[in-house]
XYZ file of C-alpha atoms in Angstrom:
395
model
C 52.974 -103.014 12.764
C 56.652 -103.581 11.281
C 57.526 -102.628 8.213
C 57.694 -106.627 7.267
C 54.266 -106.943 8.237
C 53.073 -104.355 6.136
C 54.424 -105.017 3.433
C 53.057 -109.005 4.113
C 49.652 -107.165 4.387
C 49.898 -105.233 0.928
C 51.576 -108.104 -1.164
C 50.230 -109.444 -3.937
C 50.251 -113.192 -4.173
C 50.249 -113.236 -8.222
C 52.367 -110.815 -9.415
C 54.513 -110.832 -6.123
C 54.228 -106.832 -6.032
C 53.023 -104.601 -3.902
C 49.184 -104.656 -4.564
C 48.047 -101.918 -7.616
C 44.676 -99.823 -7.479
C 41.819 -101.066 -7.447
C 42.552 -103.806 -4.815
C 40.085 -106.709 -4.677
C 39.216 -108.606 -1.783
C 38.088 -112.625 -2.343
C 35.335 -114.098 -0.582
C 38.530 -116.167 1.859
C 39.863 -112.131 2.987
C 43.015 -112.660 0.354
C 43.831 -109.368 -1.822
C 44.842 -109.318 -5.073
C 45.763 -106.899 -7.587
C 42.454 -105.992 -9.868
C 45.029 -106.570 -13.188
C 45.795 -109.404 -12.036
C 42.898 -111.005 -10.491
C 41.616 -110.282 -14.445
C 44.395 -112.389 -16.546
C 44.402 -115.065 -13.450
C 40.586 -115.691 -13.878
C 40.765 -116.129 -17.847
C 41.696 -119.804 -17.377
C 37.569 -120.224 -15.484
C 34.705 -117.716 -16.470
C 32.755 -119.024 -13.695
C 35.489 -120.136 -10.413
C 38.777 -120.040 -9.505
C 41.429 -121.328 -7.014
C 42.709 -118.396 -4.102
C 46.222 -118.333 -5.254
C 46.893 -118.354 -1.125
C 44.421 -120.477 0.132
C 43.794 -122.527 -3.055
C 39.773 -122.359 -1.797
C 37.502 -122.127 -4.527
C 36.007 -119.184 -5.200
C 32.864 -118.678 -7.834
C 33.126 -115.950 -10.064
C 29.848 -113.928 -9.567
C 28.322 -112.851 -13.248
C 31.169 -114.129 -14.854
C 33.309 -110.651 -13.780
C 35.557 -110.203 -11.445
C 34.074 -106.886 -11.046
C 31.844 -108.792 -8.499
C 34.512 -109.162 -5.706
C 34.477 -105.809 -3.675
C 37.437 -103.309 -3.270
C 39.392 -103.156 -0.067
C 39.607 -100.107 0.550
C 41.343 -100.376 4.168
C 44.148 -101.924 2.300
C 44.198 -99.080 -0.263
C 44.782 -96.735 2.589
C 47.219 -98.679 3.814
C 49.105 -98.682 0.651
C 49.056 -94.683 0.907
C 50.241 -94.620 4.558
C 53.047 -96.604 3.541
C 53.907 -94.854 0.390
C 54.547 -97.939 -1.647
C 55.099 -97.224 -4.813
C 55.329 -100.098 -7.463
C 59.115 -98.610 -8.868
C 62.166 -100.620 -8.295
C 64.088 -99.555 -5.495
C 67.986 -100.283 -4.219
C 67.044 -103.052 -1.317
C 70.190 -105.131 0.733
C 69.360 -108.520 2.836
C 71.401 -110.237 5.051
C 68.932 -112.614 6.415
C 69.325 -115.393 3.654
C 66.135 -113.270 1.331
C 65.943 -113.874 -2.388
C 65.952 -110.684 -4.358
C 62.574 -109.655 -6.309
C 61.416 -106.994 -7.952
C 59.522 -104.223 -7.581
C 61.354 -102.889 -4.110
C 61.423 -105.367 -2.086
C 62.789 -108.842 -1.244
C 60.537 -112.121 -0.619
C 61.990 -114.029 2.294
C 62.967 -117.515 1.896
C 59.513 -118.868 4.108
C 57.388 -116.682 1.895
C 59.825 -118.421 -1.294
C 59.434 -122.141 0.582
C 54.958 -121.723 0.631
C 55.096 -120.514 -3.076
C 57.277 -123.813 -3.880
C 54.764 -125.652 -1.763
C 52.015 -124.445 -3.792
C 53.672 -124.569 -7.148
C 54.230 -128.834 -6.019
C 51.091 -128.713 -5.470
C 49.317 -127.696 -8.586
C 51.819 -129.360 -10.409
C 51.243 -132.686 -8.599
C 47.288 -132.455 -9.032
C 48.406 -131.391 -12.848
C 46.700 -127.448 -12.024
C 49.220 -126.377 -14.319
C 47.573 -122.959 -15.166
C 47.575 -121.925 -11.875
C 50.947 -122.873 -11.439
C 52.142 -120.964 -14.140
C 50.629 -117.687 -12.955
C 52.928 -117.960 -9.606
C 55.921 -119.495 -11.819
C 55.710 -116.398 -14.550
C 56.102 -114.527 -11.721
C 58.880 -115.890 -9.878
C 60.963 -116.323 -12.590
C 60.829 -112.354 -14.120
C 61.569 -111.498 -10.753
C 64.178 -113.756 -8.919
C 68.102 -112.986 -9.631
C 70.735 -115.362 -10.968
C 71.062 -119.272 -10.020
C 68.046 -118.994 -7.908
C 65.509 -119.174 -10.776
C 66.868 -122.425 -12.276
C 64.770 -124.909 -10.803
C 61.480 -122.239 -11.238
C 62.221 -121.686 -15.014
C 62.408 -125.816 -15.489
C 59.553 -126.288 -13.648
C 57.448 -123.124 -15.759
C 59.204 -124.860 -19.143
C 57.244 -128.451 -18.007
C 53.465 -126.412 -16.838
C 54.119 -124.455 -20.198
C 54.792 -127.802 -22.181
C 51.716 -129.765 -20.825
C 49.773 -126.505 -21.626
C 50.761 -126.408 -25.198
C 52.038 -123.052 -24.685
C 55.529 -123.618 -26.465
C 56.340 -120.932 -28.238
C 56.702 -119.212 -24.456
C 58.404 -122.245 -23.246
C 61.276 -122.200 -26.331
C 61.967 -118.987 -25.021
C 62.744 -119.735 -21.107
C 64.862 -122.415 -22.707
C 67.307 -120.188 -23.918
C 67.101 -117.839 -21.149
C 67.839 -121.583 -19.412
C 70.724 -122.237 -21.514
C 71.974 -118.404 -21.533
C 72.201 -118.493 -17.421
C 74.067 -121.869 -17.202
C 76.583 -121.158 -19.855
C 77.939 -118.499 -17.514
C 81.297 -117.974 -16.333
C 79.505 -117.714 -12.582
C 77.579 -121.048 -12.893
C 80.632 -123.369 -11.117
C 80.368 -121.272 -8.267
C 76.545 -121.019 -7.865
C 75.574 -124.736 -7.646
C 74.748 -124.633 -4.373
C 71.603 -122.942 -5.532
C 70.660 -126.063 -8.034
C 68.655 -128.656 -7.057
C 71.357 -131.486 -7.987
C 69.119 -133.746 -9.930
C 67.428 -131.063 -12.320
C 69.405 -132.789 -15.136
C 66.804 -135.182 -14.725
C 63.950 -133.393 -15.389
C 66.009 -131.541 -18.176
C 66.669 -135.088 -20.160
C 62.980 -136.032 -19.739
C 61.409 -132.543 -21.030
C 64.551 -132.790 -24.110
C 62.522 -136.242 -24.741
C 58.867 -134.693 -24.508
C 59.911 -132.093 -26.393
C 61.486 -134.128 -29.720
C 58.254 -134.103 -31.714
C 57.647 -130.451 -31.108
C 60.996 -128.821 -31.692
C 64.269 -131.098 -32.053
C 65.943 -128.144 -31.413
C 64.582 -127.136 -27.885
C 65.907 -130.604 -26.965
C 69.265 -130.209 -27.799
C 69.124 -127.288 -26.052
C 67.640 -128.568 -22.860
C 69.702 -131.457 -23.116
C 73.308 -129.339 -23.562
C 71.716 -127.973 -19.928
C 71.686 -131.094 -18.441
C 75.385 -132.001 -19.597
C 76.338 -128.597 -17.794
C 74.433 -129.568 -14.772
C 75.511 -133.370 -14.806
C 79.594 -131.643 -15.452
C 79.388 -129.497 -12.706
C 77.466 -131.702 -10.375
C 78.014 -135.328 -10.497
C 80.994 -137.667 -10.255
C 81.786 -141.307 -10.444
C 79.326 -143.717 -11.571
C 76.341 -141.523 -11.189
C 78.222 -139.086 -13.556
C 78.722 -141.572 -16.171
C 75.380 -142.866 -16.011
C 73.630 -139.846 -16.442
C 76.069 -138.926 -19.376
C 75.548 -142.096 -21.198
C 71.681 -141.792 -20.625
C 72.216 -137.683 -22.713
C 73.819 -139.801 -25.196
C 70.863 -142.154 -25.416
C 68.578 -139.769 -25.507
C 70.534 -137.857 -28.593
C 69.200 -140.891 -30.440
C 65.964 -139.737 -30.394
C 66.820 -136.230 -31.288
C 68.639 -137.959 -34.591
C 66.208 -140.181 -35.316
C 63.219 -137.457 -35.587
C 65.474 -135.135 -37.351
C 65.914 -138.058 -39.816
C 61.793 -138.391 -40.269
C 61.974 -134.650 -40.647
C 64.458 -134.959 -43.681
C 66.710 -132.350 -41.934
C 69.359 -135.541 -40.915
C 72.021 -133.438 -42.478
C 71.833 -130.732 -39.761
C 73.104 -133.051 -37.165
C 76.466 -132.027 -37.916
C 76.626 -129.210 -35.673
C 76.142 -131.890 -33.134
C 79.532 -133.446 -33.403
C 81.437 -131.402 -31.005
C 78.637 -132.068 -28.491
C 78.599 -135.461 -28.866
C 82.055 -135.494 -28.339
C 82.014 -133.424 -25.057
C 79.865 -136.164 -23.537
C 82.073 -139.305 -24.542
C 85.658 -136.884 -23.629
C 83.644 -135.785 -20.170
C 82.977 -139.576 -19.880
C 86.784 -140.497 -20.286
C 87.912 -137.689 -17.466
C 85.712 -139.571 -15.152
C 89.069 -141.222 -12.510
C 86.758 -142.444 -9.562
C 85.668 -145.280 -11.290
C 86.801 -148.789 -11.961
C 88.234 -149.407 -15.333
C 85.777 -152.466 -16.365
C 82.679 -150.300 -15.752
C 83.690 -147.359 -16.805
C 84.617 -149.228 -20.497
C 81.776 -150.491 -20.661
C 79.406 -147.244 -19.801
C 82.226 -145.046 -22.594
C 81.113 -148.189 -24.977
C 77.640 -147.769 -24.781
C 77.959 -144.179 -24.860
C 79.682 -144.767 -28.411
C 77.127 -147.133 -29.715
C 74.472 -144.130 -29.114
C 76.756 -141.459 -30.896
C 76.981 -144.003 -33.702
C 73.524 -144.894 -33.729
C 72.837 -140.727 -33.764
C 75.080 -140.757 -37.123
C 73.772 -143.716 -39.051
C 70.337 -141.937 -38.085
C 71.460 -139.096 -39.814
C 73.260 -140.328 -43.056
C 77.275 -140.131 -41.609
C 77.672 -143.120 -42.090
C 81.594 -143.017 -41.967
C 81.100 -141.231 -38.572
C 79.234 -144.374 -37.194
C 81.565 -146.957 -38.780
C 84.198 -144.834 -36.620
C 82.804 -144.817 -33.421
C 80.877 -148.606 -33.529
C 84.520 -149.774 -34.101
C 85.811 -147.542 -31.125
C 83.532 -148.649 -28.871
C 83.999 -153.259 -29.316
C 88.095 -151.994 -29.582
C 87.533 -150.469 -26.187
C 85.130 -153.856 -24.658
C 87.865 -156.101 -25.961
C 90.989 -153.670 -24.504
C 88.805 -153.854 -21.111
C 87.687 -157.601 -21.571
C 89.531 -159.609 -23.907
C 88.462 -162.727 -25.219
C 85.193 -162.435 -22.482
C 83.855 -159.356 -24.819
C 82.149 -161.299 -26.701
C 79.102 -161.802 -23.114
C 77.910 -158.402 -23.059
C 75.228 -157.177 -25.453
C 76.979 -153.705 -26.008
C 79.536 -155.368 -28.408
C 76.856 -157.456 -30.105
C 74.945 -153.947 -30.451
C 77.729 -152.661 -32.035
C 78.091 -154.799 -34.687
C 74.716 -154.908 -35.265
C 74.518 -151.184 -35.766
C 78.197 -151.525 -38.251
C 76.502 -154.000 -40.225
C 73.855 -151.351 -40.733
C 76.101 -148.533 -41.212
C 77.752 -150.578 -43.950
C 74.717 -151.372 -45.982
C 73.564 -148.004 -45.627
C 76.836 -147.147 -47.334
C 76.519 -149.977 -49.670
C 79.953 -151.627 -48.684
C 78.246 -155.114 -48.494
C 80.745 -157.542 -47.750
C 81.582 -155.502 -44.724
C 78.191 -155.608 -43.455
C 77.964 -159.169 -44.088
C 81.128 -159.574 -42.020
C 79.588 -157.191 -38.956
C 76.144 -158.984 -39.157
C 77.668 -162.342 -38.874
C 80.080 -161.282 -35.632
C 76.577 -159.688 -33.869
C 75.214 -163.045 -34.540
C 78.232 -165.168 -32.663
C 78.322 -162.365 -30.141
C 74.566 -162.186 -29.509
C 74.281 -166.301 -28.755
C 77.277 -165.699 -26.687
C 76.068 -162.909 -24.273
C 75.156 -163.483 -20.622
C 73.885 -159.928 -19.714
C 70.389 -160.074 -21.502
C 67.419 -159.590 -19.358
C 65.417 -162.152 -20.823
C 65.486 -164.878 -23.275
C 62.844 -163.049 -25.097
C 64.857 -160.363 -25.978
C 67.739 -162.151 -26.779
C 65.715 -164.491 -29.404
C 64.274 -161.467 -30.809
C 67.836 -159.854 -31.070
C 69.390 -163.141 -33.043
C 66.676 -163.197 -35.263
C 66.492 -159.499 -36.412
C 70.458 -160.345 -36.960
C 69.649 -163.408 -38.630
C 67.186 -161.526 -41.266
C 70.148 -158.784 -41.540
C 72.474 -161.218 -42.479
C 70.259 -162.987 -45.109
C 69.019 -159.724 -46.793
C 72.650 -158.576 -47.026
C 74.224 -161.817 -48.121
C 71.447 -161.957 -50.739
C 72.348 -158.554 -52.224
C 75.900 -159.511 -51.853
C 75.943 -162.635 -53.362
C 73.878 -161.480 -56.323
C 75.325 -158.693 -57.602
């Protein structure tokens, strides 16, 4: 037998080790670890899932004293001398690095993906978990990127986030470094998709995980993604800012949002460095963008912030459109959203002004995607515009 195969034979498939005293043998001929055939089998007092096989196994009097020792594979273990201690290992055949002295090849990595998909798809995310812990203490650098998003999303639909806050910023902490440009080729390239979605799942629980997870996804989406795709996905972290300002707002902590500023404007400047791109589009993607960094501001009580940006952002559809600015819905969004920045900030005749120009612009536009949305638009406006003139008018 090869050294390979032994240490195949004496491998733990939950804690990715070589197998610790007393050894226990399921009822399938898998080994595991007696620790850790004790925390996997808290999630079921009476059956549990092979982490190889994935056969059910029942639990025998509710212990997992029941399954027997394998002793064979004990003395194998002191034949070998395996100890569990880190030790200096090299591989040139493509490995990834693990602890505890030796390296997992990249078939043994590809069947623990396969199983993690698995779980995940038939929502087993406990047992996922176990073998996503795992990988993630162990593997080195870039590698564990797409592990430690998918343990953040098990941990998350678990209600385990106090554990999942914390692989955040281990998240954040590896992408911020100086290395990360050069190790993309380890990323899966649309991660910053599942990064914006978790930022969104995770608004309610902790605002603050989501701006972390979605600064992630701008550092993927910067280092990953060009042209249209690029700006897309950048516009889309801008959108889904919003919702990060607007539960911040319900949480009377709107004032906090001001440490955002320099992130909000990394997204529109990344936006702006985008060159393969034509001009028309790209305007009008950088516009919408703006309307979301103004909507995050009025959200939040700036209101001189999102008076700034609204006005950027129809400046920038009529530089790029001229008179034929007045068809898309961005522009009419925006001067919805000044009107409302206006009255927030009780400059009345303004918002009158702003109300009445998202009105003519709204009846104008040709890009809505149905009339029932575009009746509902005019007549939100329309109520804007009375309640404001009203107020005006009268005082």
């Amino acid at each position: 037998m090869s050294t390979a195969d032994s240490f195949d034979e004496v491998s733990c498939p939950i804690c990715l080790d070589t197998l610790r005293k007393p050894v226990r043998i399921l009822s399938c001929g898998h080994n595991l670890c007696h620790v850790c055939l004790v925390e996997y089998s808290r999630t079921s007092t009476t059956s549990l899932s092979c982490p190889t096989c994935r056969k059910v196994i029942h639990v025998d009097s509710n212990s997992v004293e029941s399954f027997p020792r394998n002793w064979t594979v004990e003395s194998m273990i002191e034949r070998l001398s395996i100890s569990n201690k880190e030790q200096p290992t090299t591989s040139s055949t493509g490995s990834v690095r693990f602890g505890g002295g030796r390296n997992l090849s990249s078939q043994e990595l590809i069947q623990l993906q396969s199983l993690v998909e698995q779980d995940m798809k038939e929502k087993r995310f406990d047992d996922a978990i176990h073998i996503l812990r795992r990988i993630v203490r162990s593997v080195e650098g870039y590698h564990k990127i797409n592990h430690v998003i998918n343990l953040v999303r098990c941990l998350f639909e678990t209600d385990q986030i106090e554990e999942a806050k914390e692989f955040c910023k281990d998240l954040q902490s590896t992408l911020n470094s100086e290395n990360f440009a050069s190790a993309t080729k380890n990323i899966c390239k649309n991660c910053d998709v599942d990064l914006r979605q978790l930022a969104e799942d995770f608004v309610e629980k902790d605002y603050k995980t989501s701006i972390r997870l979605l600064k992630c996804a701008f550092k993927v989406i910067a280092t990953l993604h060009s042209g249209v795709e690029k700006l897309d996905k950048l516009q889309n972290t801008a959108f889904r800012m919003t919702k990060v300002a607007q539960e911040m707002s319900r949480q009377n902590n709107g004032n906090e949002f001001k440490s955002q500023f320099g992130f909000m404007d990394e997204i529109t400047d990344d936006m702006l460095r985008v060159t393969d791109v034509d001009l028309k589009p790209k305007c009008k993607k950088i516009a919408r963008c703006l309307f979301n960094k103004a909507l995050c501001f009025k959200c939040t009580f700036f209101y001189s912030q999102s008076i700034e940006d609204n006005k950027q952002a129809i400046l920038l559809m009529k530089a790029a459109f001229g008179d034929d600015a007045k068809f898309y819905r961005v522009v009419g969004q925006c001067y919805n959203n000044l009107g409302a920045a206006y009255e927030a900030d009780k400059q009345l005749m303004e918002a009158e002004t702003a109300y009445l120009q998202a009105k003519h612009v709204y009846e104008a536009v040709t890009d809505w995607n149905d009339d029932d949305n575009k009746q509902s638009s005019i007549g939100l406006t329309d109520n804007n515009l009375k309640r404001v003139s009203d107020q005006y008018h009268n005082s």
